Amino acid sequence: MSDDPRRRVPRTDTVLADARLEPALATLGRARVKEVVLAAQGRARAGDIAPEAVADEVVATLPASAASLRPVLNATGVLLHTNLGRAPLSAAARDALDAAAGTTDVELDLATGGRGRRGAGALAALAAAVPDAGGAHVTNNGAAALILAATALAAGRQIVIARGEMVEIGDGFRLPDLLESTGARLREVGTTNRVHRADYADAVGPDTGMILKVHPSNFVVTGFTSSVPVSELVGLGVPVVSDIGSGLLAPHPLLPAEPDATTELRAGADLVTASGDKLLGGPQAGLLLGDADLVHRLRRHPLARALRVDKLTLAALEATLRGPTPPVRAMLEVDVGALRARAEDLAAKVGGTAVDCAAQVGGGGAPGVELPSAGVALPSAAAEALRAGADPVVARVEQGRCVVDLRSVPADADDRLADAIARALR
């Protein structure tokens, strides 16, 4: 009988009985661990590894968790990077997620034992954050908030919107397509660069369901331009909906041109829609703020059920609103001198050169606004090595170099970042 190495490949149950796999069996489950065992056995049968190395191969290749998503250090300088999940959650929001992961009182009044209002705590926190809003409702993302408003107010009717505000959002999705999917008809007014109040007034008629004001949050039009603020659209006889996009609830001194919910409501908007995972710094969610009767109408619309958020989103949103400063706000307001000092320290540890650079808000917010920043410049090839590391770092490549921008990296992650860079440059 030939000494075929494949005969020495250990049995599946033998490998699974290895004591080193006990923690993985508990955290990943038997089925997932078995997949890794079968893959290692296949490599042994193909001659890629020795049969005796199967168990070691399994230990080395087991995933860290049951989910495929991996933590990443965002060193791009884009505070709200859509491809990296936009706003990182605060420690308070993460704790709230953990508490909400089990059974909760999300729709139960513990005092009476009867049904309670879903997400009452999160809605109360949102109302407290924007006291000018008579009512508040939450959907599963910003587009859902807008589509709920358009369906309830203008399905089968007309939406008046400026031609220059017919934007395309991420991944090729276009606002006109989104709105028309509700059964509404769009009435474009003005030109690409200029629109006047008279254009809106001439377009409004008995068949108009709403006027929509959209913040073109991912581009800037400069030069010979004009737009109409919400305050001038009030009084035309139909609801005015303002889609501010980025989720800024009140004015911020560093972003004077960015619209916020409080200002828009005070200007007379009947309804404001926004995202929760951008400048608010919370989980992905759509915010609807405005007239109490109108918000109640939207909340009771049949589509609202399909767009509602789960207990995890409600918990993280409430903790973001009630808790300490979220990471995005801290990144936005960080002292540039502190960033330069961190860059010098990091360069001293890993090599490279400490440099001044420019960060940005991202996520469809504050277009054209550059935030002074600091980081470390490395050879351009380092960008790929950083992404491929055991603890991935995503930096940016510009002017033939890899720039590790520290404005988007929390200060308490500097040691982790230094270790990741050191491993990538070996």
Tab-separated table of C-alpha atoms in Angstrom:
chain	number	residue	atom	x	y	z
A	1	MET	CA	0.000	0.000	0.000
A	2	SER	CA	1.404	3.403	-1.007
A	3	ASP	CA	2.149	6.000	1.632
A	4	ASP	CA	-0.320	8.576	0.286
A	5	PRO	CA	-0.024	11.727	2.490
A	6	ARG	CA	-3.754	12.293	2.069
A	7	ARG	CA	-4.347	9.233	4.235
A	8	ARG	CA	-2.688	11.091	7.122
A	9	VAL	CA	-5.139	14.035	6.996
A	10	PRO	CA	-6.857	13.984	10.403
A	11	ARG	CA	-10.561	13.314	10.668
A	12	THR	CA	-12.890	16.272	11.097
A	13	ASP	CA	-14.079	15.221	14.555
A	14	THR	CA	-10.463	14.762	15.643
A	15	VAL	CA	-9.581	18.311	14.688
A	16	LEU	CA	-12.736	19.698	16.289
A	17	ALA	CA	-11.752	17.994	19.538
A	18	ASP	CA	-8.510	20.010	19.696
A	19	ALA	CA	-8.620	21.983	22.965
A	20	ARG	CA	-7.389	25.113	21.203
A	21	LEU	CA	-10.685	25.327	19.314
A	22	GLU	CA	-12.919	25.413	22.386
A	23	PRO	CA	-13.087	29.242	22.602
A	24	ALA	CA	-13.875	29.481	18.880
A	25	LEU	CA	-16.599	26.839	19.150
A	26	ALA	CA	-18.208	28.954	21.862
A	27	THR	CA	-18.002	32.282	20.022
A	28	LEU	CA	-18.301	31.246	16.363
A	29	GLY	CA	-20.411	28.107	16.609
A	30	ARG	CA	-19.622	24.576	15.488
A	31	ALA	CA	-20.778	25.063	11.887
A	32	ARG	CA	-18.463	28.028	11.254
A	33	VAL	CA	-15.465	26.321	12.847
A	34	LYS	CA	-16.172	23.183	10.824
A	35	GLU	CA	-16.002	25.240	7.612
A	36	VAL	CA	-12.476	26.340	8.535
A	37	VAL	CA	-11.503	22.735	9.366
A	38	LEU	CA	-12.763	21.481	6.007
A	39	ALA	CA	-10.835	24.225	4.212
A	40	ALA	CA	-7.621	23.259	6.014
A	41	GLN	CA	-8.169	19.589	5.213
A	42	GLY	CA	-8.622	20.544	1.574
A	43	ARG	CA	-5.309	22.389	1.575
A	44	ALA	CA	-3.619	19.335	3.081
A	45	ARG	CA	-5.086	17.023	0.427
A	46	ALA	CA	-3.891	19.450	-2.254
A	47	GLY	CA	-0.378	19.333	-0.841
A	48	ASP	CA	-0.285	22.982	0.221
A	49	ILE	CA	0.300	22.094	3.875
A	50	ALA	CA	1.423	18.962	5.690
A	51	PRO	CA	-1.366	16.738	7.066
A	52	GLU	CA	0.118	17.161	10.530
A	53	ALA	CA	-0.315	20.955	10.225
A	54	VAL	CA	-4.094	20.919	9.721
A	55	ALA	CA	-4.976	21.765	13.312
A	56	ASP	CA	-2.364	24.540	13.408
A	57	GLU	CA	-3.746	25.928	10.144
A	58	VAL	CA	-7.245	25.976	11.595
A	59	VAL	CA	-6.099	27.862	14.697
A	60	ALA	CA	-4.239	30.386	12.527
A	61	THR	CA	-7.097	31.040	10.114
A	62	LEU	CA	-10.122	31.162	12.411
A	63	PRO	CA	-11.981	34.497	12.063
A	64	ALA	CA	-12.006	36.799	15.062
A	65	SER	CA	-15.795	36.982	15.172
A	66	ALA	CA	-18.889	35.494	13.600
A	67	ALA	CA	-19.437	38.622	11.480
A	68	SER	CA	-17.315	39.509	8.473
A	69	LEU	CA	-17.141	43.257	9.175
A	70	ARG	CA	-13.697	44.278	10.434
A	71	PRO	CA	-12.786	47.275	12.592
A	72	VAL	CA	-10.817	49.829	10.590
A	73	LEU	CA	-8.851	52.912	11.608
A	74	ASN	CA	-10.026	55.846	9.526
A	75	ALA	CA	-6.942	57.923	8.719
A	76	THR	CA	-8.360	59.418	5.515
A	77	GLY	CA	-9.166	62.792	7.048
A	78	VAL	CA	-12.781	62.360	5.939
A	79	LEU	CA	-14.716	62.529	9.193
A	80	LEU	CA	-17.876	60.938	7.794
A	81	HIS	CA	-16.540	58.386	5.333
A	82	THR	CA	-19.508	56.609	3.759
A	83	ASN	CA	-17.467	53.529	2.823
A	84	LEU	CA	-16.299	53.235	6.435
A	85	GLY	CA	-19.761	53.493	7.980
A	86	ARG	CA	-19.955	57.269	8.437
A	87	ALA	CA	-20.175	58.396	12.076
A	88	PRO	CA	-18.361	56.227	14.643
A	89	LEU	CA	-20.577	55.769	17.681
A	90	SER	CA	-19.751	57.151	21.105
A	91	ALA	CA	-18.913	54.863	24.016
A	92	ALA	CA	-22.331	55.709	25.475
A	93	ALA	CA	-24.065	54.627	22.268
A	94	ARG	CA	-22.080	51.378	22.185
A	95	ASP	CA	-23.055	50.645	25.773
A	96	ALA	CA	-26.677	51.344	24.840
A	97	LEU	CA	-26.438	48.851	21.982
A	98	ASP	CA	-25.179	46.201	24.355
A	99	ALA	CA	-28.016	46.883	26.810
A	100	ALA	CA	-30.608	46.789	24.033
A	101	ALA	CA	-29.311	43.577	22.480
A	102	GLY	CA	-31.464	41.433	24.743
A	103	THR	CA	-35.145	41.781	25.522
A	104	THR	CA	-36.110	45.375	26.296
A	105	ASP	CA	-39.116	47.559	27.022
A	106	VAL	CA	-39.023	49.018	23.489
A	107	GLU	CA	-42.834	48.868	23.194
A	108	LEU	CA	-43.857	48.088	26.765
A	109	ASP	CA	-44.977	50.347	29.604
A	110	LEU	CA	-43.467	48.601	32.622
A	111	ALA	CA	-45.686	50.560	35.036
A	112	THR	CA	-48.962	49.380	33.517
A	113	GLY	CA	-47.861	46.241	31.726
A	114	GLY	CA	-49.578	47.535	28.603
A	115	ARG	CA	-48.255	48.566	25.215
A	116	GLY	CA	-45.990	51.613	25.289
A	117	ARG	CA	-44.974	54.045	22.569
A	118	ARG	CA	-42.149	52.586	20.527
A	119	GLY	CA	-38.889	54.422	21.122
A	120	ALA	CA	-40.398	56.966	23.510
A	121	GLY	CA	-37.013	57.724	25.079
A	122	ALA	CA	-35.283	58.411	21.770
A	123	LEU	CA	-38.149	60.601	20.561
A	124	ALA	CA	-38.120	62.572	23.812
A	125	ALA	CA	-34.361	63.080	23.483
A	126	LEU	CA	-34.787	64.276	19.909
A	127	ALA	CA	-37.554	66.672	20.938
A	128	ALA	CA	-35.352	68.055	23.719
A	129	ALA	CA	-32.480	68.561	21.272
A	130	VAL	CA	-34.728	70.453	18.829
A	131	PRO	CA	-37.368	72.226	20.961
A	132	ASP	CA	-38.637	74.148	17.923
A	133	ALA	CA	-40.001	70.880	16.514
A	134	GLY	CA	-43.589	70.174	17.500
A	135	GLY	CA	-43.190	66.510	16.625
A	136	ALA	CA	-40.434	63.998	15.850
A	137	HIS	CA	-40.303	60.667	14.070
A	138	VAL	CA	-37.430	58.333	13.142
A	139	THR	CA	-37.043	56.122	10.060
A	140	ASN	CA	-34.268	53.761	9.020
A	141	ASN	CA	-32.266	56.324	6.977
A	142	GLY	CA	-32.386	59.823	5.534
A	143	ALA	CA	-33.774	58.732	2.171
A	144	ALA	CA	-36.552	56.869	3.979
A	145	ALA	CA	-37.499	60.024	5.873
A	146	LEU	CA	-37.826	61.943	2.619
A	147	ILE	CA	-39.730	59.185	0.841
A	148	LEU	CA	-42.205	58.924	3.733
A	149	ALA	CA	-42.846	62.667	3.584
A	150	ALA	CA	-43.231	62.634	-0.205
A	151	THR	CA	-45.591	59.641	-0.125
A	152	ALA	CA	-47.813	61.055	2.598
A	153	LEU	CA	-47.971	64.569	1.179
A	154	ALA	CA	-47.649	64.222	-2.573
A	155	ALA	CA	-48.352	60.705	-3.873
A	156	GLY	CA	-50.263	61.254	-7.116
A	157	ARG	CA	-49.694	64.982	-6.777
A	158	GLN	CA	-46.984	67.509	-7.544
A	159	ILE	CA	-43.724	68.323	-5.785
A	160	VAL	CA	-42.233	71.709	-6.618
A	161	ILE	CA	-38.439	71.666	-6.518
A	162	ALA	CA	-35.632	73.852	-7.855
A	163	ARG	CA	-33.837	72.415	-10.863
A	164	GLY	CA	-30.456	73.019	-9.231
A	165	GLU	CA	-31.462	70.865	-6.256
A	166	MET	CA	-32.166	67.687	-8.236
A	167	VAL	CA	-29.123	65.963	-6.797
A	168	GLU	CA	-27.568	62.548	-7.181
A	169	ILE	CA	-26.614	60.921	-3.888
A	170	GLY	CA	-24.320	57.966	-3.211
A	171	ASP	CA	-23.942	54.885	-5.407
A	172	GLY	CA	-25.738	56.485	-8.353
A	173	PHE	CA	-29.091	57.019	-6.635
A	174	ARG	CA	-30.832	60.132	-7.910
A	175	LEU	CA	-33.236	62.249	-5.918
A	176	PRO	CA	-35.727	62.637	-8.814
A	177	ASP	CA	-35.966	58.842	-9.176
A	178	LEU	CA	-36.476	58.460	-5.438
A	179	LEU	CA	-39.283	61.012	-5.361
A	180	GLU	CA	-41.018	59.738	-8.480
A	181	SER	CA	-41.058	56.223	-7.023
A	182	THR	CA	-43.677	57.510	-4.563
A	183	GLY	CA	-46.082	58.307	-7.409
A	184	ALA	CA	-45.439	62.041	-7.130
A	185	ARG	CA	-44.851	64.252	-10.162
A	186	LEU	CA	-41.936	66.661	-10.088
A	187	ARG	CA	-42.336	70.262	-11.174
A	188	GLU	CA	-38.881	71.708	-11.686
A	189	VAL	CA	-38.507	75.460	-11.358
A	190	GLY	CA	-35.708	77.894	-12.097
A	191	THR	CA	-32.472	77.067	-13.884
A	192	THR	CA	-29.415	75.101	-12.877
A	193	ASN	CA	-27.778	78.092	-11.218
A	194	ARG	CA	-30.629	80.476	-10.358
A	195	VAL	CA	-34.149	80.243	-8.955
A	196	HIS	CA	-36.469	82.924	-7.556
A	197	ARG	CA	-39.497	82.975	-5.287
A	198	ALA	CA	-41.698	83.879	-8.250
A	199	ASP	CA	-40.704	80.602	-9.928
A	200	TYR	CA	-42.115	78.678	-6.969
A	201	ALA	CA	-45.206	80.868	-6.705
A	202	ASP	CA	-46.023	80.409	-10.401
A	203	ALA	CA	-45.682	76.625	-10.107
A	204	VAL	CA	-47.834	76.113	-6.999
A	205	GLY	CA	-51.418	75.139	-7.740
A	206	PRO	CA	-54.345	73.009	-6.545
A	207	ASP	CA	-52.435	69.840	-7.420
A	208	THR	CA	-49.301	70.746	-5.451
A	209	GLY	CA	-48.625	68.469	-2.504
A	210	MET	CA	-45.505	70.148	-1.186
A	211	ILE	CA	-42.546	72.382	-1.912
A	212	LEU	CA	-39.235	70.602	-1.391
A	213	LYS	CA	-36.076	72.494	-0.503
A	214	VAL	CA	-32.967	70.303	-0.824
A	215	HIS	CA	-29.511	71.167	0.452
A	216	PRO	CA	-27.051	70.199	-2.341
A	217	SER	CA	-24.748	68.773	0.268
A	218	ASN	CA	-22.216	66.995	-1.954
A	219	PHE	CA	-21.323	69.813	-4.352
A	220	VAL	CA	-21.047	73.604	-4.558
A	221	VAL	CA	-22.291	75.915	-7.313
A	222	THR	CA	-20.492	79.251	-7.354
A	223	GLY	CA	-20.600	82.370	-9.451
A	224	PHE	CA	-23.836	83.792	-10.873
A	225	THR	CA	-26.232	81.947	-8.564
A	226	SER	CA	-29.330	82.517	-6.468
A	227	SER	CA	-31.566	80.316	-4.354
A	228	VAL	CA	-34.665	80.878	-2.249
A	229	PRO	CA	-34.502	80.351	1.525
A	230	VAL	CA	-37.261	78.550	3.384
A	231	SER	CA	-38.462	81.810	4.938
A	232	GLU	CA	-39.482	83.098	1.495
A	233	LEU	CA	-41.333	79.895	0.561
A	234	VAL	CA	-43.630	79.999	3.567
A	235	GLY	CA	-47.051	81.384	2.751
A	236	LEU	CA	-47.408	79.863	-0.710
A	237	GLY	CA	-50.253	77.685	0.540
A	238	VAL	CA	-48.589	74.263	0.642
A	239	PRO	CA	-46.300	72.468	3.137
A	240	VAL	CA	-42.613	73.331	2.862
A	241	VAL	CA	-40.258	70.402	3.432
A	242	SER	CA	-36.550	71.100	3.950
A	243	ASP	CA	-34.142	68.211	3.423
A	244	ILE	CA	-30.973	69.395	5.178
A	245	GLY	CA	-29.202	66.061	4.729
A	246	SER	CA	-26.301	66.095	7.160
A	247	GLY	CA	-28.184	66.012	10.458
A	248	LEU	CA	-26.922	69.210	12.043
A	249	LEU	CA	-29.548	70.028	14.674
A	250	ALA	CA	-28.371	73.549	15.556
A	251	PRO	CA	-25.962	76.073	14.015
A	252	HIS	CA	-22.247	75.288	14.338
A	253	PRO	CA	-19.632	78.081	14.162
A	254	LEU	CA	-17.219	76.000	12.081
A	255	LEU	CA	-19.889	75.260	9.475
A	256	PRO	CA	-21.734	78.553	8.937
A	257	ALA	CA	-23.088	77.560	5.518
A	258	GLU	CA	-24.421	74.179	6.625
A	259	PRO	CA	-28.205	74.197	7.186
A	260	ASP	CA	-29.507	72.984	10.523
A	261	ALA	CA	-32.883	71.782	11.743
A	262	THR	CA	-33.448	74.528	14.317
A	263	THR	CA	-32.833	77.367	11.874
A	264	GLU	CA	-34.991	75.816	9.163
A	265	LEU	CA	-37.902	75.285	11.560
A	266	ARG	CA	-37.634	78.827	12.889
A	267	ALA	CA	-37.677	80.036	9.278
A	268	GLY	CA	-41.070	78.355	8.875
A	269	ALA	CA	-40.385	74.912	7.431
A	270	ASP	CA	-43.305	72.587	8.105
A	271	LEU	CA	-41.005	69.575	8.093
A	272	VAL	CA	-37.246	68.982	8.192
A	273	THR	CA	-35.663	65.695	7.133
A	274	ALA	CA	-32.083	64.670	7.926
A	275	SER	CA	-29.735	61.760	8.580
A	276	GLY	CA	-28.704	60.514	12.010
A	277	ASP	CA	-25.315	59.052	11.083
A	278	LYS	CA	-23.683	62.229	9.845
A	279	LEU	CA	-23.012	65.419	11.827
A	280	LEU	CA	-25.344	64.295	14.600
A	281	GLY	CA	-22.850	61.491	15.178
A	282	GLY	CA	-25.353	58.691	15.776
A	283	PRO	CA	-26.520	55.503	14.084
A	284	GLN	CA	-27.976	55.317	10.583
A	285	ALA	CA	-31.446	56.804	10.869
A	286	GLY	CA	-33.759	59.273	9.170
A	287	LEU	CA	-35.004	62.200	11.239
A	288	LEU	CA	-38.380	63.884	10.673
A	289	LEU	CA	-38.905	67.073	12.676
A	290	GLY	CA	-41.673	69.622	12.403
A	291	ASP	CA	-45.349	70.403	12.801
A	292	ALA	CA	-46.915	68.077	15.370
A	293	ASP	CA	-50.021	67.270	13.322
A	294	LEU	CA	-47.971	66.651	10.196
A	295	VAL	CA	-45.482	64.400	11.992
A	296	HIS	CA	-48.369	62.435	13.531
A	297	ARG	CA	-49.840	61.996	10.054
A	298	LEU	CA	-46.546	60.609	8.789
A	299	ARG	CA	-46.131	58.324	11.798
A	300	ARG	CA	-49.546	56.784	11.165
A	301	HIS	CA	-49.015	56.352	7.415
A	302	PRO	CA	-48.901	52.658	6.368
A	303	LEU	CA	-45.435	53.117	4.856
A	304	ALA	CA	-44.057	54.170	8.246
A	305	ARG	CA	-44.249	50.556	9.405
A	306	ALA	CA	-41.966	49.408	6.603
A	307	LEU	CA	-39.467	52.173	7.344
A	308	ARG	CA	-39.358	51.948	11.143
A	309	VAL	CA	-36.163	51.462	13.106
A	310	ASP	CA	-35.242	48.634	15.433
A	311	LYS	CA	-34.476	48.755	19.144
A	312	LEU	CA	-30.718	48.974	18.547
A	313	THR	CA	-31.031	52.143	16.480
A	314	LEU	CA	-33.382	53.717	19.021
A	315	ALA	CA	-30.998	52.924	21.864
A	316	ALA	CA	-27.920	54.280	20.077
A	317	LEU	CA	-29.769	57.402	18.917
A	318	GLU	CA	-30.997	58.245	22.423
A	319	ALA	CA	-27.545	57.705	23.928
A	320	THR	CA	-25.992	59.917	21.243
A	321	LEU	CA	-28.458	62.718	21.985
A	322	ARG	CA	-28.293	62.464	25.774
A	323	GLY	CA	-24.704	61.329	26.249
A	324	PRO	CA	-21.293	63.019	26.020
A	325	THR	CA	-19.862	64.664	22.918
A	326	PRO	CA	-19.902	62.080	20.097
A	327	PRO	CA	-16.659	61.314	18.223
A	328	VAL	CA	-17.643	63.230	15.081
A	329	ARG	CA	-18.163	66.433	17.037
A	330	ALA	CA	-14.843	65.893	18.832
A	331	MET	CA	-13.072	65.414	15.482
A	332	LEU	CA	-14.698	68.537	14.096
A	333	GLU	CA	-13.716	70.701	17.062
A	334	VAL	CA	-10.262	69.278	17.840
A	335	ASP	CA	-7.426	71.772	18.347
A	336	VAL	CA	-5.098	71.854	15.340
A	337	GLY	CA	-2.104	72.382	17.603
A	338	ALA	CA	-2.927	69.120	19.356
A	339	LEU	CA	-3.077	67.366	15.991
A	340	ARG	CA	0.388	68.697	15.075
A	341	ALA	CA	1.818	67.449	18.371
A	342	ARG	CA	0.308	64.013	17.780
A	343	ALA	CA	1.730	63.952	14.252
A	344	GLU	CA	5.222	64.750	15.546
A	345	ASP	CA	4.979	61.969	18.136
A	346	LEU	CA	3.711	59.459	15.581
A	347	ALA	CA	6.439	60.332	13.069
A	348	ALA	CA	9.070	59.901	15.780
A	349	LYS	CA	7.744	56.394	16.491
A	350	VAL	CA	7.224	55.033	12.977
A	351	GLY	CA	9.289	57.234	10.657
A	352	GLY	CA	7.828	59.343	7.906
A	353	THR	CA	7.342	63.076	8.081
A	354	ALA	CA	4.897	65.101	10.142
A	355	VAL	CA	2.920	67.318	7.747
A	356	ASP	CA	0.109	69.840	7.711
A	357	CYS	CA	-2.829	68.748	5.575
A	358	ALA	CA	-6.532	69.385	5.008
A	359	ALA	CA	-9.415	67.195	6.171
A	360	GLN	CA	-13.085	67.389	5.265
A	361	VAL	CA	-16.470	66.569	6.771
A	362	GLY	CA	-17.581	64.111	4.068
A	363	GLY	CA	-20.750	62.047	4.062
A	364	GLY	CA	-22.522	64.629	1.936
A	365	GLY	CA	-21.942	67.401	4.465
A	366	ALA	CA	-20.263	70.817	4.290
A	367	PRO	CA	-19.109	70.592	0.659
A	368	GLY	CA	-16.072	72.682	-0.107
A	369	VAL	CA	-15.137	73.175	3.548
A	370	GLU	CA	-11.521	72.294	4.322
A	371	LEU	CA	-10.562	71.585	7.925
A	372	PRO	CA	-6.920	72.268	8.822
A	373	SER	CA	-5.284	69.083	9.995
A	374	ALA	CA	-1.988	67.304	10.553
A	375	GLY	CA	-0.674	63.832	9.899
A	376	VAL	CA	2.267	61.722	8.820
A	377	ALA	CA	3.459	61.347	5.235
A	378	LEU	CA	4.722	57.889	4.246
A	379	PRO	CA	5.745	56.313	0.920
A	380	SER	CA	2.708	55.862	-1.344
A	381	ALA	CA	3.078	52.064	-1.260
A	382	ALA	CA	2.317	52.142	2.452
A	383	ALA	CA	-1.377	52.760	1.756
A	384	GLU	CA	-1.896	49.246	0.411
A	385	ALA	CA	0.171	47.665	3.173
A	386	LEU	CA	-1.836	49.537	5.810
A	387	ARG	CA	-5.128	48.289	4.387
A	388	ALA	CA	-3.852	44.714	4.255
A	389	GLY	CA	-2.651	44.649	7.852
A	390	ALA	CA	-4.089	42.615	10.704
A	391	ASP	CA	-5.471	45.885	12.095
A	392	PRO	CA	-6.417	47.701	8.852
A	393	VAL	CA	-5.734	51.408	8.462
A	394	VAL	CA	-7.261	53.372	5.603
A	395	ALA	CA	-5.218	56.444	4.698
A	396	ARG	CA	-5.202	58.523	1.511
A	397	VAL	CA	-2.745	58.909	-1.336
A	398	GLU	CA	-2.063	62.412	-2.620
A	399	GLN	CA	0.859	64.050	-4.393
A	400	GLY	CA	2.668	60.722	-4.630
A	401	ARG	CA	2.625	59.995	-0.909
A	402	CYS	CA	0.479	58.210	1.649
A	403	VAL	CA	-0.930	60.635	4.200
A	404	VAL	CA	-2.148	59.363	7.564
A	405	ASP	CA	-4.501	62.183	8.576
A	406	LEU	CA	-5.017	62.366	12.337
A	407	ARG	CA	-8.156	64.516	12.441
A	408	SER	CA	-10.277	61.429	11.734
A	409	VAL	CA	-8.372	59.255	14.239
A	410	PRO	CA	-9.336	59.552	17.935
A	411	ALA	CA	-6.382	60.423	20.147
A	412	ASP	CA	-6.817	57.294	22.250
A	413	ALA	CA	-6.136	55.185	19.126
A	414	ASP	CA	-2.657	56.638	18.497
A	415	ASP	CA	-0.794	53.668	20.022
A	416	ARG	CA	-2.906	51.254	17.998
A	417	LEU	CA	-2.219	53.319	14.876
A	418	ALA	CA	1.523	53.371	15.550
A	419	ASP	CA	1.611	49.598	15.945
A	420	ALA	CA	-0.331	49.107	12.696
A	421	ILE	CA	2.005	51.410	10.770
A	422	ALA	CA	5.103	49.771	12.210
A	423	ARG	CA	3.891	46.334	11.122
A	424	ALA	CA	2.981	47.599	7.642
A	425	LEU	CA	6.420	49.174	7.097
A	426	ARG	CA	8.444	46.100	8.074
